[in-house]
Backbone as a printed PyTorch tensor [residue, N CA C, xyz], in Angstrom:
tensor([[[ -69.4210,  -73.5370, -129.3080],
         [ -70.7630,  -73.0420, -129.0730],
         [ -70.6660,  -71.5990, -128.5770]],

        [[ -71.4950,  -70.7200, -129.1240],
         [ -71.4630,  -69.3280, -128.6970],
         [ -72.1460,  -69.1930, -127.3430]],

        [[ -71.8630,  -68.0760, -126.6710],
         [ -72.5140,  -67.8260, -125.3830],
         [ -74.0260,  -67.7610, -125.5410]],

        [[ -74.5070,  -67.1270, -126.6360],
         [ -75.9500,  -67.0420, -126.8620],
         [ -76.5580,  -68.4210, -127.0410]],

        [[ -75.9010,  -69.2870, -127.8040],
         [ -76.4140,  -70.6440, -128.0200],
         [ -76.4000,  -71.4280, -126.7120]],

        [[ -75.3530,  -71.2570, -125.9290],
         [ -75.2770,  -71.9540, -124.6410],
         [ -76.3900,  -71.4490, -123.7230]],

        [[ -76.5880,  -70.1220, -123.6790],
         [ -77.6400,  -69.5540, -122.8400],
         [ -79.0120,  -70.0560, -123.2730]],

        [[ -79.2530,  -70.1310, -124.5700],
         [ -80.5370,  -70.6250, -125.0670],
         [ -80.7300,  -72.0770, -124.6690]],

        [[ -79.6780,  -72.8670, -124.7690],
         [ -79.7700,  -74.2770, -124.3820],
         [ -80.0380,  -74.4330, -122.9060]],

        [[ -79.3760,  -73.6150, -122.0870],
         [ -79.6070,  -73.6740, -120.6430],
         [ -81.0140,  -73.2120, -120.3030]],

        [[ -81.4950,  -72.1740, -120.9790],
         [ -82.8470,  -71.6840, -120.7260],
         [ -83.8750,  -72.7310, -121.1230]],

        [[ -83.6340,  -73.4080, -122.2280],
         [ -84.5880,  -74.3960, -122.7230],
         [ -84.5760,  -75.6770, -121.9060]],

        [[ -83.5080,  -75.9210, -121.1590],
         [ -83.3730,  -77.1870, -120.4340],
         [ -84.5060,  -77.4180, -119.4460]],

        [[ -85.0680,  -76.3620, -118.8850],
         [ -86.1380,  -76.5310, -117.8990],
         [ -87.5360,  -76.4720, -118.5170]],

        [[ -87.6260,  -76.2760, -119.8180],
         [ -88.9290,  -76.1950, -120.4800],
         [ -89.2110,  -77.5330, -121.1590]],

        [[ -90.0970,  -78.2970, -120.5730],
         [ -90.4310,  -79.6220, -121.1050],
         [ -91.8760,  -79.7280, -121.5680]],

        [[ -92.7630,  -78.8940, -121.0030],
         [ -94.1690,  -78.8840, -121.4100],
         [ -94.5370,  -77.4440, -121.7390]],

        [[ -95.0220,  -77.2210, -122.9560],
         [ -95.4180,  -75.8800, -123.3730],
         [ -96.8870,  -75.8750, -123.7680]],

        [[ -97.5360,  -74.7530, -123.4820],
         [ -98.9180,  -74.5420, -123.9030],
         [ -98.9050,  -73.6460, -125.1340]],

        [[ -99.7130,  -73.9920, -126.1140],
         [ -99.7630,  -73.2520, -127.3700],
         [-100.9910,  -72.3540, -127.4200]],

        [[-100.7790,  -71.0940, -127.7610],
         [-101.8470,  -70.1160, -127.9350],
         [-102.3120,  -70.1390, -129.3920]],

        [[-103.4950,  -69.5990, -129.6420],
         [-104.0180,  -69.5300, -131.0070],
         [-103.0610,  -68.7640, -131.9190]],

        [[-102.4620,  -67.6840, -131.4200],
         [-101.5510,  -66.9040, -132.2610],
         [-100.3520,  -67.7330, -132.6980]],

        [[ -99.8680,  -68.6090, -131.8320],
         [ -98.7440,  -69.4810, -132.1930],
         [ -99.1840,  -70.5220, -133.2130]],

        [[-100.3690,  -71.0760, -133.0140],
         [-100.8680,  -72.1000, -133.9360],
         [-101.2200,  -71.5150, -135.3070]],

        [[-101.5240,  -70.2210, -135.3540],
         [-101.8390,  -69.5610, -136.6210],
         [-100.5920,  -69.0050, -137.3040]],

        [[ -99.4640,  -68.9620, -136.5990],
         [ -98.2260,  -68.3780, -137.1260],
         [ -97.6940,  -69.0550, -138.3870]],

        [[ -97.9120,  -70.3600, -138.6000],
         [ -97.4230,  -70.9390, -139.8530],
         [ -97.9940,  -70.2470, -141.0950]],

        [[ -99.2190,  -69.7560, -141.0140],
         [ -99.8160,  -69.0400, -142.1400],
         [ -99.4540,  -67.5600, -142.0720]],

        [[ -99.5540,  -66.9720, -140.8950],
         [ -99.3720,  -65.5280, -140.7560],
         [ -97.9140,  -65.0800, -140.7960]],

        [[ -96.9850,  -65.9440, -140.3690],
         [ -95.5730,  -65.5390, -140.2900],
         [ -94.6330,  -66.5340, -140.9630]],

        [[ -95.1790,  -67.4710, -141.7120],
         [ -94.3640,  -68.4830, -142.3910],
         [ -93.4430,  -69.2030, -141.4030]],

        [[ -93.9990,  -69.5460, -140.2460],
         [ -93.2430,  -70.2050, -139.1820],
         [ -93.5070,  -71.7040, -139.2080]],

        [[ -92.4570,  -72.4900, -139.1390],
         [ -92.5870,  -73.9430, -139.0180],
         [ -92.6140,  -74.2420, -137.5180]],

        [[ -93.7950,  -74.1300, -136.9310],
         [ -93.9670,  -74.1080, -135.4810],
         [ -93.3280,  -75.2890, -134.7730]],

        [[ -93.6980,  -76.4990, -135.1300],
         [ -93.1910,  -77.6510, -134.3900],
         [ -91.7060,  -77.8900, -134.6540]],

        [[ -91.2360,  -77.5850, -135.8570],
         [ -89.8000,  -77.7010, -136.1350],
         [ -89.0110,  -76.6840, -135.3120]],

        [[ -89.5400,  -75.4730, -135.1900],
         [ -88.8660,  -74.4400, -134.3910],
         [ -88.8570,  -74.8120, -132.9120]],

        [[ -89.9710,  -75.3570, -132.4180],
         [ -90.0030,  -75.7860, -131.0170],
         [ -89.0030,  -76.9110, -130.7780]],

        [[ -88.9130,  -77.8480, -131.7200],
         [ -87.9260,  -78.9290, -131.5960],
         [ -86.5100,  -78.3630, -131.5630]],

        [[ -86.2280,  -77.3860, -132.4360],
         [ -84.8980,  -76.7740, -132.4830],
         [ -84.5760,  -76.0730, -131.1690]],

        [[ -85.5380,  -75.3470, -130.6620],
         [ -85.3230,  -74.5270, -129.4760],
         [ -85.3030,  -75.3410, -128.1830]],

        [[ -86.1960,  -76.3250, -128.0840],
         [ -86.3880,  -77.0300, -126.8160],
         [ -85.8600,  -78.4540, -126.7860]],

        [[ -85.6620,  -79.0540, -127.9410],
         [ -85.3600,  -80.4850, -127.9490],
         [ -86.6240,  -81.2440, -127.5810]],

        [[ -86.4790,  -82.2830, -126.7650],
         [ -87.6370,  -83.0940, -126.3730],
         [ -88.5920,  -82.2600, -125.5160]],

        [[ -89.8530,  -82.2330, -125.9050],
         [ -90.8600,  -81.4780, -125.1630],
         [ -92.2430,  -82.0290, -125.4890]],

        [[ -93.2060,  -81.6710, -124.6820],
         [ -94.6040,  -81.9940, -124.9410],
         [ -95.3500,  -80.6880, -125.1340]],

        [[ -96.3130,  -80.6940, -126.0430],
         [ -97.1320,  -79.5130, -126.2910],
         [ -98.5720,  -79.8100, -125.8980]],

        [[ -99.1920,  -78.8290, -125.2410],
         [-100.5970,  -78.9350, -124.8760],
         [-101.3290,  -77.7050, -125.3960]],

        [[-102.6300,  -77.8780, -125.6120],
         [-103.4830,  -76.7810, -126.0560],
         [-104.7170,  -76.7670, -125.1580]],

        [[-104.9750,  -75.6550, -124.4720],
         [-106.2010,  -75.5960, -123.6770],
         [-107.4370,  -75.7300, -124.5670]],

        [[-108.4730,  -76.3690, -124.0440],
         [-109.7190,  -76.5200, -124.7940],
         [-110.2560,  -75.1540, -125.2250]],

        [[-110.0270,  -74.1120, -124.4170],
         [-110.4850,  -72.7660, -124.7610],
         [-109.8020,  -72.2470, -126.0230]],

        [[-108.5490,  -72.6250, -126.2540],
         [-107.8390,  -72.2250, -127.4780],
         [-108.4310,  -72.9590, -128.6790]],

        [[-108.7310,  -74.2360, -128.5150],
         [-109.3660,  -75.0020, -129.5960],
         [-110.7010,  -74.3530, -129.9610]],

        [[-111.4780,  -73.9420, -128.9640],
         [-112.7610,  -73.2720, -129.2160],
         [-112.5600,  -71.9520, -129.9480]],

        [[-111.5300,  -71.2000, -129.5560],
         [-111.2310,  -69.9280, -130.2240],
         [-110.8930,  -70.1620, -131.6960]],

        [[-110.0800,  -71.1670, -131.9760],
         [-109.7240,  -71.4790, -133.3640],
         [-110.9510,  -71.9070, -134.1540]],

        [[-111.8110,  -72.7090, -133.5490],
         [-113.0460,  -73.1350, -134.2230],
         [-113.9040,  -71.9290, -134.5820]],

        [[-114.0160,  -70.9760, -133.6610],
         [-114.8070,  -69.7710, -133.9140],
         [-114.1860,  -68.9390, -135.0380]],

        [[-112.8640,  -68.7650, -135.0000],
         [-112.1790,  -67.9440, -136.0020],
         [-112.2250,  -68.5530, -137.3960]],

        [[-112.1610,  -69.8790, -137.4890],
         [-112.1550,  -70.4800, -138.8200],
         [-113.5300,  -70.4360, -139.4770]],

        [[-114.5510,  -70.0380, -138.7290],
         [-115.8810,  -69.8800, -139.3040],
         [-116.0320,  -68.5900, -140.0850]],

        [[-115.0350,  -67.7180, -140.0250],
         [-115.0950,  -66.4420, -140.7270],
         [-114.6060,  -66.5590, -142.1620]],

        [[-114.1690,  -65.4320, -142.6950],
         [-113.6710,  -65.3770, -144.0720],
         [-112.2580,  -64.8130, -144.0880]],

        [[-111.5610,  -65.0500, -145.1860],
         [-110.2740,  -64.4190, -145.4080],
         [-109.1000,  -65.1220, -144.7740]],

        [[-107.9990,  -64.3730, -144.6810],
         [-106.7220,  -64.9240, -144.2260],
         [-106.7840,  -65.4120, -142.7840]],

        [[-107.5130,  -64.6890, -141.9190],
         [-107.6000,  -65.1090, -140.5190],
         [-108.2950,  -66.4650, -140.3990]],

        [[-109.3470,  -66.6700, -141.1750],
         [-110.0570,  -67.9520, -141.1470],
         [-109.1640,  -69.0790, -141.6570]],

        [[-108.3870,  -68.7960, -142.6930],
         [-107.4530,  -69.8000, -143.2170],
         [-106.3970,  -70.1360, -142.1750]],

        [[-105.8380,  -69.1050, -141.5390],
         [-104.8240,  -69.3260, -140.5070],
         [-105.4090,  -70.1140, -139.3370]],

        [[-106.6480,  -69.8100, -138.9580],
         [-107.2950,  -70.5310, -137.8560],
         [-107.5530,  -71.9840, -138.2280]],

        [[-107.8940,  -72.2300, -139.4780],
         [-108.1120,  -73.6050, -139.9380],
         [-106.8210,  -74.4140, -139.8530]],

        [[-105.7260,  -73.8260, -140.3000],
         [-104.4170,  -74.4850, -140.1910],
         [-104.0600,  -74.6660, -138.7160]],

        [[-104.3180,  -73.6430, -137.9060],
         [-104.0410,  -73.7320, -136.4750],
         [-104.8200,  -74.8420, -135.8010]],

        [[-106.0880,  -74.9970, -136.1680],
         [-106.9090,  -76.0660, -135.5920],
         [-106.3550,  -77.4300, -135.9760]],

        [[-105.8850,  -77.5480, -137.2080],
         [-105.2800,  -78.8060, -137.6500],
         [-103.9940,  -79.0850, -136.8620]],

        [[-103.1610,  -78.0700, -136.6860],
         [-101.9210,  -78.2390, -135.9250],
         [-102.2030,  -78.5700, -134.4580]],

        [[-103.2870,  -78.0320, -133.9240],
         [-103.6280,  -78.2840, -132.5190],
         [-103.8550,  -79.7650, -132.2530]],

        [[-104.2190,  -80.5180, -133.2820],
         [-104.4410,  -81.9610, -133.0850],
         [-103.1310,  -82.6920, -132.8110]],

        [[-101.9990,  -82.0440, -133.0730],
         [-100.6880,  -82.6580, -132.7900],
         [-100.2850,  -82.4940, -131.3260]],

        [[-101.0750,  -81.7390, -130.5810],
         [-100.8100,  -81.5080, -129.1560],
         [-101.9580,  -82.1050, -128.3420]],

        [[-101.7010,  -82.3070, -127.0650],
         [-102.7440,  -82.8130, -126.1700],
         [-103.6760,  -81.6650, -125.7830]],

        [[-104.9760,  -81.8730, -125.9250],
         [-105.9480,  -80.8790, -125.4760],
         [-106.1620,  -81.0660, -123.9790]],

        [[-106.0590,  -79.9670, -123.2270],
         [-106.2180,  -80.0310, -121.7720],
         [-107.3580,  -79.1190, -121.3310]],

        [[-108.0320,  -79.5380, -120.2860],
         [-109.1270,  -78.7560, -119.7100],
         [-108.5790,  -77.7980, -118.6580]],

        [[-109.2310,  -76.6580, -118.5370],
         [-108.9070,  -75.6830, -117.4970],
         [-110.2210,  -75.1860, -116.9010]],

        [[-110.1240,  -74.4360, -115.8170],
         [-111.3160,  -73.8280, -115.2180],
         [-111.7580,  -72.5900, -115.9810]],

        [[-110.8690,  -72.0400, -116.7910],
         [-111.1440,  -70.7960, -117.5170],
         [-111.6760,  -71.0880, -118.9150]],

        [[-112.6890,  -70.3240, -119.3360],
         [-113.2460,  -70.5280, -120.6770],
         [-112.6430,  -69.5610, -121.7000]],

        [[-112.0120,  -68.4820, -121.2380],
         [-111.3530,  -67.5260, -122.1260],
         [-109.9220,  -68.0130, -122.3510]],

        [[-109.5030,  -68.0850, -123.6070],
         [-108.2260,  -68.7100, -123.9690],
         [-107.0330,  -68.1180, -123.2140]],

        [[-106.9110,  -66.7950, -123.1740],
         [-105.7610,  -66.1870, -122.4950],
         [-105.7440,  -66.5430, -121.0110]],

        [[-106.9190,  -66.5020, -120.3790],
         [-107.0020,  -66.8490, -118.9570],
         [-106.6340,  -68.3140, -118.7320]],

        [[-107.0260,  -69.1820, -119.6560],
         [-106.6940,  -70.6090, -119.5470],
         [-105.1870,  -70.8210, -119.6260]],

        [[-104.5210,  -70.1020, -120.5100],
         [-103.0680,  -70.2260, -120.6430],
         [-102.3520,  -69.7190, -119.3960]],

        [[-102.8150,  -68.6000, -118.8450],
         [-102.2190,  -68.0750, -117.6130],
         [-102.4650,  -69.0610, -116.4710]],

        [[-103.6680,  -69.6360, -116.4080],
         [-103.9660,  -70.6290, -115.3720],
         [-102.9750,  -71.7910, -115.4300]],

        [[-102.7200,  -72.3080, -116.6170],
         [-101.7730,  -73.4210, -116.7600],
         [-100.3880,  -73.0360, -116.2560]],

        [[ -99.9690,  -71.8080, -116.5600],
         [ -98.6470,  -71.3450, -116.1210],
         [ -98.6030,  -71.1550, -114.6070]],

        [[ -99.6200,  -70.5160, -114.0460],
         [ -99.6570,  -70.2450, -112.6040],
         [ -99.6900,  -71.5460, -111.8100]],

        [[-100.4640,  -72.5140, -112.2890],
         [-100.5900,  -73.7940, -111.5820],
         [ -99.3860,  -74.7080, -111.7960]],

        [[ -98.4620,  -74.2970, -112.6710],
         [ -97.2800,  -75.1220, -112.9270],
         [ -97.5660,  -76.3450, -113.7750]],

        [[ -98.6870,  -76.3420, -114.4830],
         [ -99.0300,  -77.4730, -115.3530],
         [ -98.2390,  -77.4290, -116.6550]],

        [[ -97.6640,  -76.2610, -116.9660],
         [ -96.7780,  -76.1180, -118.1230],
         [ -95.5400,  -75.3520, -117.6750]],

        [[ -94.4620,  -75.5320, -118.4200],
         [ -93.2040,  -74.8470, -118.1110],
         [ -93.0550,  -73.5440, -118.8790]],

        [[ -93.8920,  -73.3210, -119.8820],
         [ -93.8310,  -72.1130, -120.6860],
         [ -95.0320,  -72.0300, -121.6020]],

        [[ -95.2430,  -70.8380, -122.1660],
         [ -96.3640,  -70.5970, -123.0720],
         [ -95.8120,  -70.0620, -124.3830]],

        [[ -96.3080,  -70.6090, -125.4900],
         [ -95.9110,  -70.1650, -126.8220],
         [ -97.0010,  -69.2350, -127.3360]],

        [[ -96.6460,  -67.9710, -127.5540],
         [ -97.6180,  -66.9850, -128.0120],
         [ -96.9190,  -65.8380, -128.7220]],

        [[ -97.6520,  -65.1740, -129.6080],
         [ -97.1930,  -63.9390, -130.2390],
         [ -98.0480,  -62.7640, -129.7830]],

        [[ -98.8970,  -62.9970, -128.8060],
         [ -99.8110,  -62.0000, -128.2600],
         [ -99.0960,  -61.2780, -127.1100]],

        [[ -98.7160,  -60.0210, -127.3240],
         [ -97.9130,  -59.2890, -126.3400],
         [ -98.6160,  -59.1430, -124.9870]],

        [[ -99.9000,  -58.7450, -124.9210],
         [-100.5390,  -58.6510, -123.6000],
         [-100.5600,  -59.9950, -122.8640]],

        [[-100.8160,  -61.0740, -123.5760],
         [-100.7870,  -62.4000, -122.9480],
         [ -99.3710,  -62.7290, -122.4860]],

        [[ -98.3900,  -62.4580, -123.3170],
         [ -96.9960,  -62.7310, -122.9480],
         [ -96.6340,  -62.0010, -121.6580]],

        [[ -97.0570,  -60.7490, -121.5380],
         [ -96.7670,  -59.9850, -120.3210],
         [ -97.4140,  -60.6260, -119.0950]],

        [[ -98.6410,  -61.1040, -119.2350],
         [ -99.3310,  -61.7590, -118.1090],
         [ -98.6070,  -63.0430, -117.7060]],

        [[ -98.1640,  -63.8160, -118.6920],
         [ -97.4580,  -65.0720, -118.4060],
         [ -96.1320,  -64.7780, -117.7120]],

        [[ -95.4090,  -63.7840, -118.2100],
         [ -94.1390,  -63.4070, -117.5810],
         [ -94.3600,  -62.9250, -116.1470]],

        [[ -95.4110,  -62.1320, -115.9270],
         [ -95.7340,  -61.6650, -114.5770],
         [ -96.0820,  -62.8360, -113.6570]],

        [[ -96.6240,  -63.9180, -114.2310],
         [ -96.9640,  -65.1190, -113.4550],
         [ -95.7220,  -65.9590, -113.1630]],

        [[ -94.5790,  -65.5630, -113.7560],
         [ -93.3210,  -66.2470, -113.4680],
         [ -92.9510,  -67.3590, -114.4250]],

        [[ -93.6280,  -67.4430, -115.5610],
         [ -93.3280,  -68.5010, -116.5330],
         [ -92.6770,  -67.9060, -117.7810]],

        [[ -91.7870,  -68.6610, -118.4240],
         [ -91.1800,  -68.2030, -119.6720],
         [ -92.2040,  -68.1390, -120.8110]],

        [[ -91.9080,  -67.2760, -121.7600],
         [ -92.7220,  -67.1400, -122.9690],
         [ -91.8350,  -67.4520, -124.1630]],

        [[ -92.3680,  -68.2130, -125.0800],
         [ -91.6830,  -68.4880, -126.3400],
         [ -92.4670,  -67.7560, -127.4140]],

        [[ -91.7770,  -66.8950, -128.1510],
         [ -92.4590,  -66.1020, -129.1560],
         [ -91.5860,  -65.8620, -130.3640]],

        [[ -92.1970,  -65.2680, -131.3590],
         [ -91.5210,  -64.9850, -132.6140],
         [ -90.4290,  -63.9510, -132.3840]],

        [[ -89.2460,  -64.2490, -132.8820],
         [ -88.1220,  -63.3180, -132.8260],
         [ -87.5990,  -63.2450, -134.2470]],

        [[ -87.6240,  -62.0680, -134.8160],
         [ -87.2260,  -61.9650, -136.2110],
         [ -88.3660,  -62.4230, -137.1070]],

        [[ -88.0230,  -62.8280, -138.3050],
         [ -89.0550,  -63.1490, -139.2890],
         [ -89.7810,  -64.4520, -138.9960]],

        [[ -89.0500,  -65.5290, -138.7270],
         [ -89.7170,  -66.8180, -138.5190],
         [ -88.9170,  -67.7350, -137.5940]],

        [[ -88.3950,  -67.1480, -136.5310],
         [ -87.6140,  -67.8830, -135.5420],
         [ -88.2330,  -67.6590, -134.1700]],

        [[ -88.2810,  -68.7140, -133.3660],
         [ -88.7870,  -68.5950, -132.0040],
         [ -87.6420,  -68.3670, -131.0290]],

        [[ -87.9350,  -67.6480, -129.9590],
         [ -86.9560,  -67.4090, -128.9000],
         [ -87.6720,  -67.4110, -127.5590]],

        [[ -86.9140,  -67.6930, -126.5080],
         [ -87.4460,  -67.7540, -125.1510],
         [ -87.2010,  -66.4230, -124.4500]],

        [[ -88.2400,  -65.9160, -123.7870],
         [ -88.1030,  -64.7590, -122.9050],
         [ -88.3840,  -65.2510, -121.4940]],

        [[ -87.3960,  -65.0800, -120.6190],
         [ -87.5420,  -65.5110, -119.2250],
         [ -88.2110,  -64.4110, -118.4040]],

        [[ -88.9510,  -64.8010, -117.3590],
         [ -89.6010,  -63.7870, -116.5030],
         [ -88.5680,  -62.9800, -115.7250]]])
């Protein structure tokens, strides 16, 4: 096992519950990412949750036209594979940060750089796209 693979395994060992952002759920269309297969590869056994605010965001986006609406439709379908959780925040990014700050999740999956920075500042790991269609963990 390489040092990088060992480090990734050690980093992933403490991540058991992840929250999914709309950008992550839309990545299968936008970045040809096999989201749940990549999470399984990276984390092994884990649970995925989606804040209700993210589900609402996807519902709003899929009402539009074009590629974004298609990606949001696929994202909404993928969101049904995760547990929907309630938060005090109605804005999706704030809901994800709330989950991280409260320790209700061990990490957040997102491709949104400003959100990733907020999650890292809150002390939680971020899982995001690295390269063309591979996920990687960034520790705070």
